Coordinates of N, CA, C and O in Angstrom, one line a residue:
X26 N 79.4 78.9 83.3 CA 80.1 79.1 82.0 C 81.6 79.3 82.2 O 81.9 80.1 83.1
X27 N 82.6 78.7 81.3 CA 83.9 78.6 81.2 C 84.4 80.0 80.9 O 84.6 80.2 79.7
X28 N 84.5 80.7 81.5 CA 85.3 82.4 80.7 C 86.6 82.8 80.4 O 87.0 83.9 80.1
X29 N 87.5 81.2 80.6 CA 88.8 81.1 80.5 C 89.3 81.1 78.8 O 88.6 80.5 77.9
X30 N 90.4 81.7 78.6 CA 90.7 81.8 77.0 C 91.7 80.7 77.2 O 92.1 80.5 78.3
X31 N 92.1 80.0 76.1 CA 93.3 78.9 76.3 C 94.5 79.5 75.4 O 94.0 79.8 74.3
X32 N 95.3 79.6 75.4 CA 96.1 80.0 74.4 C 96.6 79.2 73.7 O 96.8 78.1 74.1
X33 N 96.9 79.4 72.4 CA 97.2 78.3 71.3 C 98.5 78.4 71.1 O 99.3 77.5 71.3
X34 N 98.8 79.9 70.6 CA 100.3 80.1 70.4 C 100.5 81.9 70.3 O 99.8 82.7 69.8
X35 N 102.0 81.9 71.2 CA 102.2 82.9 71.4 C 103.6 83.7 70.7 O 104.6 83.0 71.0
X36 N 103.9 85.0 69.9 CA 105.0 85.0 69.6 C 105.2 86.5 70.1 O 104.2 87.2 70.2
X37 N 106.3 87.0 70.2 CA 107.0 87.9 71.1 C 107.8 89.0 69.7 O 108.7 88.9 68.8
X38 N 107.1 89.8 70.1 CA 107.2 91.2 68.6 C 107.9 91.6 69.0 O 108.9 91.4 68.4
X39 N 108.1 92.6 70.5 CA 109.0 93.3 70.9 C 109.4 92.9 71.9 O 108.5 92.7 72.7
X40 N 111.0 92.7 72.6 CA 111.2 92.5 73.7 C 112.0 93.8 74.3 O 113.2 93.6 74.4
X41 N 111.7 94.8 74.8 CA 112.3 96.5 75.1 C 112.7 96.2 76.8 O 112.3 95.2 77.5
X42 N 113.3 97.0 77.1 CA 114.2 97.3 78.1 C 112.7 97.8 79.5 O 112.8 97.5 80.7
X43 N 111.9 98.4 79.0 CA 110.9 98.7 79.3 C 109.8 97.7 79.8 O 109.6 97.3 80.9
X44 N 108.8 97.5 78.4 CA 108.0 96.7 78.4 C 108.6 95.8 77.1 O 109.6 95.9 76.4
X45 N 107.2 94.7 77.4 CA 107.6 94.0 75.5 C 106.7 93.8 75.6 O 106.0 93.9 76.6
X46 N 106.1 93.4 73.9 CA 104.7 93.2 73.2 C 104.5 91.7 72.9 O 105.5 91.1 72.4
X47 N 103.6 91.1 73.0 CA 103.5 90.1 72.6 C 102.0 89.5 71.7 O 100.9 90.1 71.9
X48 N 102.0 88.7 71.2 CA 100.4 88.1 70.2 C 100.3 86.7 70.8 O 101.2 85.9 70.8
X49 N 98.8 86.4 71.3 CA 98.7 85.2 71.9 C 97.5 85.1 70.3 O 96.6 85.7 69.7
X50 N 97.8 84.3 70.2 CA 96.4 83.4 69.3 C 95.5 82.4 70.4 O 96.1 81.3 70.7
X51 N 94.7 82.5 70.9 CA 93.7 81.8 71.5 C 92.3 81.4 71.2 O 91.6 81.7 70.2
X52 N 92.2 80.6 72.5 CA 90.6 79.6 71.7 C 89.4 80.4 72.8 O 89.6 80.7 74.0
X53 N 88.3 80.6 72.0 CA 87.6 81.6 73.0 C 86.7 80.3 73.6 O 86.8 79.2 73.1
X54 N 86.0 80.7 74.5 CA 85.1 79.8 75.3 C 84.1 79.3 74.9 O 83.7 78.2 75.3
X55 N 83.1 80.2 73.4 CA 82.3 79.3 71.9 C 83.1 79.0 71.1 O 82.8 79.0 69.9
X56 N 84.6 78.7 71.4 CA 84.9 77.8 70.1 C 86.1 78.8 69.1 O 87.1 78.6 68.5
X57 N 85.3 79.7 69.3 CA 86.3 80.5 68.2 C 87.6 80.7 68.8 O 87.9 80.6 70.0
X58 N 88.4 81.2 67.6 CA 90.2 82.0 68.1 C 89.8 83.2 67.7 O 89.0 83.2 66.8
X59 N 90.3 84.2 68.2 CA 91.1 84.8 68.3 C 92.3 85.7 68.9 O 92.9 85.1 69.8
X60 N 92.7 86.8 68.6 CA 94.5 86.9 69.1 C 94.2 88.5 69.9 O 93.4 89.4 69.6
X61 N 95.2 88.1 71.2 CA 95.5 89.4 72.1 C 96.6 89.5 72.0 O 97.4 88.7 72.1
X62 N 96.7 91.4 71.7 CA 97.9 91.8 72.1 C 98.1 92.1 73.8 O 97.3 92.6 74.5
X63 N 99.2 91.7 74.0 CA 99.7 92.1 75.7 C 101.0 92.5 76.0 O 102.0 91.8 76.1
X64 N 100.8 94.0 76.3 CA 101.9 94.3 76.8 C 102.7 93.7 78.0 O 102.3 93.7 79.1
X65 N 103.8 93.2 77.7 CA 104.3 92.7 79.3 C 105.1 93.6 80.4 O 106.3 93.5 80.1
X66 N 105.1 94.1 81.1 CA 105.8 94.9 82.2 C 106.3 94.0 83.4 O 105.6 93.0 83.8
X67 N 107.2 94.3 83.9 CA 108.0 94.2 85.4 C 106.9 94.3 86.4 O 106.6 93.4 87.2
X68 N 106.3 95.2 86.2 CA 105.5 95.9 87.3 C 106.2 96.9 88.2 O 107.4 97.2 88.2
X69 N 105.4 97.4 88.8 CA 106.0 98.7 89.5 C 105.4 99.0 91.0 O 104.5 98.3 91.5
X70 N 106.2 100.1 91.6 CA 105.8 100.7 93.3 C 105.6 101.8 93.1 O 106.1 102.4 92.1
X71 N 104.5 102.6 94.1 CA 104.5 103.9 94.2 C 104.1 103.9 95.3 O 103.6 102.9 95.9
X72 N 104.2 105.0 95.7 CA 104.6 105.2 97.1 C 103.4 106.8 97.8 O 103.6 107.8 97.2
X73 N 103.0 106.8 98.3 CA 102.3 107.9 99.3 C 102.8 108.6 100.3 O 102.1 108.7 101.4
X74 N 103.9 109.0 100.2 CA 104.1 110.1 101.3 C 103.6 110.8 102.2 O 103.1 111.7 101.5
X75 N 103.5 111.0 102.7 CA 102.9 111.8 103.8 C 103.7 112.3 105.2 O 104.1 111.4 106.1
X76 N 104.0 113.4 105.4 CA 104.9 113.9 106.5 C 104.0 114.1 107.8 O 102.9 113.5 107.8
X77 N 104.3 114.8 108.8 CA 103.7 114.2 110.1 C 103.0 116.2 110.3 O 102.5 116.9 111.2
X78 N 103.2 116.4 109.0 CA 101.9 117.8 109.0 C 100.6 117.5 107.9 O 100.0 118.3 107.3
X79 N 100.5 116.0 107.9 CA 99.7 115.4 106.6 C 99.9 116.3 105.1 O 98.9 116.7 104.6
X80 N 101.1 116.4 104.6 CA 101.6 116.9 103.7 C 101.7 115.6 102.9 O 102.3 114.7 103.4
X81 N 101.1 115.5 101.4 CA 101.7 114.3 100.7 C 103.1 115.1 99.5 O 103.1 116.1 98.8
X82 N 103.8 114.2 99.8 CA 105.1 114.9 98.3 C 104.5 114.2 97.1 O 104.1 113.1 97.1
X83 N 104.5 115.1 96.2 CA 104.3 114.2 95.3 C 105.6 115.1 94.3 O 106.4 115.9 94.7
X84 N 105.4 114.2 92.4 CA 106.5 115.0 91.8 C 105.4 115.7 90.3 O 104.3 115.4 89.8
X85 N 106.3 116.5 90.2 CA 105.6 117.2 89.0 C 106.1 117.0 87.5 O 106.8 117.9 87.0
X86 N 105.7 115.7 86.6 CA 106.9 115.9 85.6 C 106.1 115.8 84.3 O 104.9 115.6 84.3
X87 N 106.9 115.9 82.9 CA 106.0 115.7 82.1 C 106.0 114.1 81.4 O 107.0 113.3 81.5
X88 N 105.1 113.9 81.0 CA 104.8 112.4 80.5 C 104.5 112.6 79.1 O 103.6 113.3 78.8
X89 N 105.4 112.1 78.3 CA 105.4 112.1 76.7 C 104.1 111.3 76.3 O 103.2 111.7 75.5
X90 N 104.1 110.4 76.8 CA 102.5 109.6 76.1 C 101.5 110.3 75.8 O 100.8 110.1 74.9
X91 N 101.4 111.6 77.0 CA 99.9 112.5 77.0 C 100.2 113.7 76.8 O 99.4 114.6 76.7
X92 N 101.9 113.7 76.7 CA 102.1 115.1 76.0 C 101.4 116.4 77.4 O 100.7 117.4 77.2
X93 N 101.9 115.9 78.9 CA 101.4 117.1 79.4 C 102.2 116.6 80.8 O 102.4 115.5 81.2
X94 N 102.5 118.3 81.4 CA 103.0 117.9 82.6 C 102.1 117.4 83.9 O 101.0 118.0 84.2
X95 N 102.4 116.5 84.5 CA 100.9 116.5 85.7 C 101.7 115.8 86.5 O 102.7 115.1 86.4
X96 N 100.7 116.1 87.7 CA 101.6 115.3 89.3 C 100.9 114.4 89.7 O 99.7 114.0 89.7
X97 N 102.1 114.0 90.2 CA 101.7 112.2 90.3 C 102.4 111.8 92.0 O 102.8 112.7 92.7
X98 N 102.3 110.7 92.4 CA 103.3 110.0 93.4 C 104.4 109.3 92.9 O 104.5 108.4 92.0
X99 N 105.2 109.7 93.7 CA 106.6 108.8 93.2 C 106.3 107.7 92.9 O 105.4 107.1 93.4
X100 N 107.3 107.1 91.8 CA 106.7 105.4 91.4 C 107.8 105.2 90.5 O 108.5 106.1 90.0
X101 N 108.0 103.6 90.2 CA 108.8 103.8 89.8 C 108.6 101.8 89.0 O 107.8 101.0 89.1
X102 N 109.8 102.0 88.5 CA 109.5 100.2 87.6 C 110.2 99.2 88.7 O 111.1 99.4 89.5
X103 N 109.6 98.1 88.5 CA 110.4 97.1 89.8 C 112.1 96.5 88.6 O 112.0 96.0 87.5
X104 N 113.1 96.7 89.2 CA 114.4 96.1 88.7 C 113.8 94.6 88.5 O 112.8 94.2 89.1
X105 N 114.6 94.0 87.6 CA 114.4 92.2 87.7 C 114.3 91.6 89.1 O 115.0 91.9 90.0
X106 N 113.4 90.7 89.1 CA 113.1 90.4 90.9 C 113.6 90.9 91.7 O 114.1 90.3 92.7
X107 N 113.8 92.2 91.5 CA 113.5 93.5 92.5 C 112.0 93.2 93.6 O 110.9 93.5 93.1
X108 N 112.1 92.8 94.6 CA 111.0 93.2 95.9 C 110.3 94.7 95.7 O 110.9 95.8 95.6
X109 N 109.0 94.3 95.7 CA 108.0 95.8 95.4 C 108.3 97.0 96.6 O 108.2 98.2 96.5
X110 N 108.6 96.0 97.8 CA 109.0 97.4 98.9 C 110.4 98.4 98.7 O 110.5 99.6 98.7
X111 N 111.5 97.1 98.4 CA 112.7 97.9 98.4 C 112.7 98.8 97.2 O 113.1 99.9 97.2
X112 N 112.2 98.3 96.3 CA 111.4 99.5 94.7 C 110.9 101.0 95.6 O 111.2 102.2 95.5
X113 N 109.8 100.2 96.5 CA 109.5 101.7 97.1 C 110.0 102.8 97.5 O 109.8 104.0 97.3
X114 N 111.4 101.7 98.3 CA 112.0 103.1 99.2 C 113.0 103.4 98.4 O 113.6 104.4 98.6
X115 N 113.2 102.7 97.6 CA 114.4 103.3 96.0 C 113.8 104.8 95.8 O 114.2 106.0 96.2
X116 N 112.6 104.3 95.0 CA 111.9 105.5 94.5 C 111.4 106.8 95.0 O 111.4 108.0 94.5
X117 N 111.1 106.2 96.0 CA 110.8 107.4 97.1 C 112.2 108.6 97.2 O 112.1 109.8 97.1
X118 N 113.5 107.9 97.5 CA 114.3 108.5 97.9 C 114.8 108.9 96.5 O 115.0 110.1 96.7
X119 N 115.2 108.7 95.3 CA 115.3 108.9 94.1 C 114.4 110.0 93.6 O 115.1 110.9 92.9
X120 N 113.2 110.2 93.7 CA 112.8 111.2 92.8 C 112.2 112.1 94.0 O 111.6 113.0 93.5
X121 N 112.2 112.1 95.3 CA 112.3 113.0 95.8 C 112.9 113.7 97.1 O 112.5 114.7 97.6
X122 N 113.7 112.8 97.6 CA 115.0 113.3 98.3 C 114.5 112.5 100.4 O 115.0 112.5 101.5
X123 N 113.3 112.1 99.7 CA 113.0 111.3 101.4 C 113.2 110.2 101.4 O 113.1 109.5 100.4
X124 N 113.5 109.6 102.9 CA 113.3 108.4 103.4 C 112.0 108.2 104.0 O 111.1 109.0 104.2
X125 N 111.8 106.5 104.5 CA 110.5 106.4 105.5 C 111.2 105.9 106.8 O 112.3 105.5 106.9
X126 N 110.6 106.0 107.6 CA 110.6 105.0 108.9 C 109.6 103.7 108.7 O 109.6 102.6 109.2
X127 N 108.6 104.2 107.7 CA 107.6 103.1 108.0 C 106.9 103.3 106.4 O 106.4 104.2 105.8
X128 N 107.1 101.8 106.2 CA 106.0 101.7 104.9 C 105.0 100.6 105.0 O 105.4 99.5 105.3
X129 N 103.7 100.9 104.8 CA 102.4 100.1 104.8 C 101.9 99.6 103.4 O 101.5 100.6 102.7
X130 N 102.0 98.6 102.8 CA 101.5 98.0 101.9 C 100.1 98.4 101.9 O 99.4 97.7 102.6
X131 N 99.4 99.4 101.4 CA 97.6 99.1 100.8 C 96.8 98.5 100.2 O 95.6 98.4 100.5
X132 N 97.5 98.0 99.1 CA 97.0 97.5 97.9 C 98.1 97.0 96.6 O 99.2 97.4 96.5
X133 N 97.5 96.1 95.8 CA 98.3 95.9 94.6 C 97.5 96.1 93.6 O 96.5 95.4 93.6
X134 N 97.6 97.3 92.0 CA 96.2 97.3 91.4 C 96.9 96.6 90.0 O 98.1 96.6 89.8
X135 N 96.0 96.1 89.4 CA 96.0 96.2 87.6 C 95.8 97.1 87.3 O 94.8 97.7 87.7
X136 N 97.0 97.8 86.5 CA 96.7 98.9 85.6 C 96.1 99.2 84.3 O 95.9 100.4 84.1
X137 N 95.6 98.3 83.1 CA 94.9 97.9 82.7 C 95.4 96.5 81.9 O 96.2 96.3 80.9
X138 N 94.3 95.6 83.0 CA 94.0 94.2 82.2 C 93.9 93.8 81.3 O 94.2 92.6 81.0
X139 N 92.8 95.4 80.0 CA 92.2 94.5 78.9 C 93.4 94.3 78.0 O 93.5 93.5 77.0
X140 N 94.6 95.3 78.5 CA 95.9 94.6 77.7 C 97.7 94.7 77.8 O 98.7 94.6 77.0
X141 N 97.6 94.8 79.2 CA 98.9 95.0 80.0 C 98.7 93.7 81.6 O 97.8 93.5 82.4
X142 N 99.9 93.3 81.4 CA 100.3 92.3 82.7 C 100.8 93.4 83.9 O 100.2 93.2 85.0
X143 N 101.3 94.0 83.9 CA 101.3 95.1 84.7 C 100.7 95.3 86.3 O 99.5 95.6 86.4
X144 N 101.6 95.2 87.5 CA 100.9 95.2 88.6 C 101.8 95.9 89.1 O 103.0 95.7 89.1
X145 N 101.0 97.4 89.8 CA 101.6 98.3 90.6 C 101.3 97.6 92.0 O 100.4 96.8 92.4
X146 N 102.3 98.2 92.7 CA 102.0 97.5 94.8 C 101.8 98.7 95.0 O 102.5 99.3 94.2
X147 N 101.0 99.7 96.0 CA 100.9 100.6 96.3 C 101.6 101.0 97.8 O 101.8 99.9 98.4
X148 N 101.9 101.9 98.4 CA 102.4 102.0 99.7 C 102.5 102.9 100.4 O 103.0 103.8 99.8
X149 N 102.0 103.3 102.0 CA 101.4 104.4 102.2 C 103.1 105.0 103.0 O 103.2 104.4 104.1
X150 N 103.9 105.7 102.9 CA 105.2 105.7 103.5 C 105.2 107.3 104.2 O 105.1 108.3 103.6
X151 N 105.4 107.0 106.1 CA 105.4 107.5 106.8 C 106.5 107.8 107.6 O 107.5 107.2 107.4
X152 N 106.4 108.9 108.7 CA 108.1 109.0 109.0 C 109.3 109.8 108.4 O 110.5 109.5 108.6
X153 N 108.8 110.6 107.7 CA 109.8 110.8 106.6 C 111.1 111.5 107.2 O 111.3 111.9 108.4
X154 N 112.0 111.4 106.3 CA 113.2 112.4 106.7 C 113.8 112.7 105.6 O 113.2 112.4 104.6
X155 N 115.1 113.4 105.4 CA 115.5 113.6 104.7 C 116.6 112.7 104.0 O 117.6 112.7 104.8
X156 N 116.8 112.1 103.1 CA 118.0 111.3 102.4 C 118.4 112.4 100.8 O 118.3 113.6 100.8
X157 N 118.7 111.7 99.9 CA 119.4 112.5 99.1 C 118.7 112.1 97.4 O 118.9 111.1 96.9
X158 N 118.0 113.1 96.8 CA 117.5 112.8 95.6 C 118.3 112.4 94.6 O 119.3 113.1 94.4
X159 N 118.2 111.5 93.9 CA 118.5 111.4 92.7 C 118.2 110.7 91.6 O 118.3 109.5 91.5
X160 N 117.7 111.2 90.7 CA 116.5 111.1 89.6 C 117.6 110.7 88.6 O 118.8 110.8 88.9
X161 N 117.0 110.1 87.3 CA 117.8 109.3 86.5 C 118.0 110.4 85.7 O 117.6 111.5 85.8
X162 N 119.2 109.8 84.6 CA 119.5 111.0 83.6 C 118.2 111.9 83.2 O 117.9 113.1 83.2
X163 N 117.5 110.7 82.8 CA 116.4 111.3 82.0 C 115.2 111.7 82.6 O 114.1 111.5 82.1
X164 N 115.3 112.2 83.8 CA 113.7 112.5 84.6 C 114.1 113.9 85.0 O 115.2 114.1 85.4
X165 N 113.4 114.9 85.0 CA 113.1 115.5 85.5 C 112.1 116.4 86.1 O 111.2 116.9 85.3
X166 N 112.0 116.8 87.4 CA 111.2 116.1 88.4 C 110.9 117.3 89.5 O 111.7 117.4 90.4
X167 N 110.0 118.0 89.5 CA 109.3 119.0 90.7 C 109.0 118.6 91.8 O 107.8 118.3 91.8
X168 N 109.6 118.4 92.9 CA 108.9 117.9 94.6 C 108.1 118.8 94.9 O 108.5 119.9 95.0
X169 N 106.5 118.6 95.0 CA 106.0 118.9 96.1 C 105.1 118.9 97.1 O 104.6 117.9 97.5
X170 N 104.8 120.0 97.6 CA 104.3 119.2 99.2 C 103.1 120.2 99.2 O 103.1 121.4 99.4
X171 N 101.8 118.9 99.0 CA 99.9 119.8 99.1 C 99.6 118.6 100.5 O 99.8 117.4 100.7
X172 N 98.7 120.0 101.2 CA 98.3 119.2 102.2 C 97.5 118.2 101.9 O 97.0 118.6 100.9
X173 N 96.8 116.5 102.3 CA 96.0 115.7 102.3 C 94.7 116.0 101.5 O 94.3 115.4 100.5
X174 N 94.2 116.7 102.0 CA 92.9 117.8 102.3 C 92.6 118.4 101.0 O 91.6 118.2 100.3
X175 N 93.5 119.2 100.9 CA 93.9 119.8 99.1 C 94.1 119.2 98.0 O 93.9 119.8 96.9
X176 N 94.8 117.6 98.1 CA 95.5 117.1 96.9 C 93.9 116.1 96.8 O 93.5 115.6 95.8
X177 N 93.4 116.1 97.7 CA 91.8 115.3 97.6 C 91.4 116.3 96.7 O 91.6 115.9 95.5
X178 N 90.8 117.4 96.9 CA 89.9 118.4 96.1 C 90.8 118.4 95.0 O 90.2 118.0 94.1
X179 N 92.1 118.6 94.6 CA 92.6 118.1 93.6 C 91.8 117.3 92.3 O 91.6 117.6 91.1
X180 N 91.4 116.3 92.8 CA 91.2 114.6 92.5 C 89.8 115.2 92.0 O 89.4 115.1 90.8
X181 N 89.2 115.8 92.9 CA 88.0 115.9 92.6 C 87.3 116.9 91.5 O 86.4 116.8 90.7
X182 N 88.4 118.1 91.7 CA 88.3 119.0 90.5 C 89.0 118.5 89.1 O 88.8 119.3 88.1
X183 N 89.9 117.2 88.9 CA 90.3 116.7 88.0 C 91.8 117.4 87.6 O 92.4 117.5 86.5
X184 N 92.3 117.9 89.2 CA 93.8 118.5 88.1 C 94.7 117.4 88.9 O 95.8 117.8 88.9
X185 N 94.5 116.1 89.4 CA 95.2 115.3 89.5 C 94.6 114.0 88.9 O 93.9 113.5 89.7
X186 N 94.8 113.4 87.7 CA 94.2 112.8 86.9 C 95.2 111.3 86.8 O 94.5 110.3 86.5
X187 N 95.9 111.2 86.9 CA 96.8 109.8 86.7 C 96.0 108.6 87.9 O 95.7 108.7 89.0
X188 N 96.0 107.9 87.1 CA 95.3 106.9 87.9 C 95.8 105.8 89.4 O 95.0 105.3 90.2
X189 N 97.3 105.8 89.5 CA 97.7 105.2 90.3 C 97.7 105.9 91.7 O 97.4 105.4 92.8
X190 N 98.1 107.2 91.1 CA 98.1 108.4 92.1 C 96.7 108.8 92.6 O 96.7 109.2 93.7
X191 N 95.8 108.8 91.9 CA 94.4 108.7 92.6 C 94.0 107.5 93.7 O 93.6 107.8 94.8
X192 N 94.2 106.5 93.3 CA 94.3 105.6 94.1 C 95.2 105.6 95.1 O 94.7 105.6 96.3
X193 N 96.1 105.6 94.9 CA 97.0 105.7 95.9 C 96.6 106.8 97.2 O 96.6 106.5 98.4
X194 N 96.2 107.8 96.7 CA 96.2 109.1 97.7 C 95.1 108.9 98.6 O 95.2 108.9 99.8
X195 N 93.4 108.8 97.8 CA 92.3 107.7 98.9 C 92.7 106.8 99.7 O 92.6 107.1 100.9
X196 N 93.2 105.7 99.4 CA 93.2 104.7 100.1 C 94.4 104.8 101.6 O 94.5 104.3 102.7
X197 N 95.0 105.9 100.9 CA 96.0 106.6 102.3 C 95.3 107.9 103.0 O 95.9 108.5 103.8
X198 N 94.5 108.1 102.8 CA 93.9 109.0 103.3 C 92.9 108.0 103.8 O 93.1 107.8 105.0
X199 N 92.0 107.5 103.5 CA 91.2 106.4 103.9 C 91.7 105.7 105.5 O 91.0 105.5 106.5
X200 N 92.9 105.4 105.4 CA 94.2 104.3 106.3 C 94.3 105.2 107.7 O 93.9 104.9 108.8
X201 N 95.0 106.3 107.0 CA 94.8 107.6 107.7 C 94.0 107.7 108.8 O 94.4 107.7 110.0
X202 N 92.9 107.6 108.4 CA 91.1 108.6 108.8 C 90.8 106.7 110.0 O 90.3 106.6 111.1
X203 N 91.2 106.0 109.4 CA 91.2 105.0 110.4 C 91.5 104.6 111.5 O 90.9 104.3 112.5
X204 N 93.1 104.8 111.1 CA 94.0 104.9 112.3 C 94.2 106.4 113.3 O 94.9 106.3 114.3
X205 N 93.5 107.6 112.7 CA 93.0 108.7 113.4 C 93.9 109.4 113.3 O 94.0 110.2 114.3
X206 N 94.8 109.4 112.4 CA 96.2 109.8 112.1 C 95.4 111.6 111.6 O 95.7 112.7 112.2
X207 N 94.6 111.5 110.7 CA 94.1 112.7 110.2 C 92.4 112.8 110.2 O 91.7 111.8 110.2
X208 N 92.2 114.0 110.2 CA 90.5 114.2 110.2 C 89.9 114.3 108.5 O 88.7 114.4 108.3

């Protein structure tokens, strides 16, 4: 069976500095139309820190959408054909004052398909040192530093809840536990 939607016609509601909104009218696979909305995004990096005491940085800020402060991994929007790595070490050094020696690509996820184009690259960034923070006018931004170990049980008791950052933190601890970097 064909599960491909064809699009008929598409028009463009919002075009934002951010994201933009768009309405596709499409032909479904029995025949019928109807219309998806799709957010469009850049896409974005975020980044996994980890210092050489398996310490991850993360930042602590508030997010208006959910109306709550919670911690997350640095991340950030890709510039116009902005490269997903050099995004990384932007951001990394931007919202919280490190460099890497070494960044490992993990993964690229959908953040959600059923109505965002949206593709985060994930990155496990190792080596750290110190460079110089600077967060945008409008961010403001808590660094800090839970061991591996802890920001796991985090995850697990639910007081780290954002989704990129869950992912991100497994799959680097996962990398980790491979390369025997950590127990």
């Amino acid at each position: 069976m064909d599960f491909y939607e064809k699009t008929i016609d598409s028009t463009l509601i919002y075009d934002g500095s951010f994201i933009s909104l768009k309405v596709d009218k499409v032909l479904l696979p029995n025949g019928n139309i109807s219309q998806r909305a799709i957010v469009l995004h850049s896409g974005a990096a975020v980044v996994v820190p980890v210092d050489d005491e398996n310490n991850v940085i993360f930042v602590k800020q508030f997010r208006k959408p959910i109306e709550k402060v919670i911690i997350e991994l640095p991340a950030g929007k890709l510039d116009k054909d902005e490269n997903p790595l050099e995004c990384a070490k932007r951001e990394l050094e931007e919202e919280t004052g490190y460099k890497a020696r070494e960044l490992i690509k993990l993964t690229e996820i959908y953040t959600t398909p059923g109505f965002s184009n949206e593709v985060i690259h994930v990155y496990l960034a190792t080596g750290l040192y110190k460079g110089e923070a600077h967060t945008d006018a409008d961010e403001f931004v808590e660094v800090l530093k839970i061991k591996m170990a802890d920001a796991i049980l985090m995850v697990k008791k639910g007081e780290i809840r954002d989704a990129k950052t869950i992912i991100g933190l497994l799959l680097a601890n996962m990398y980790l536990q491979e390369q025997g970097l950590i127990k």
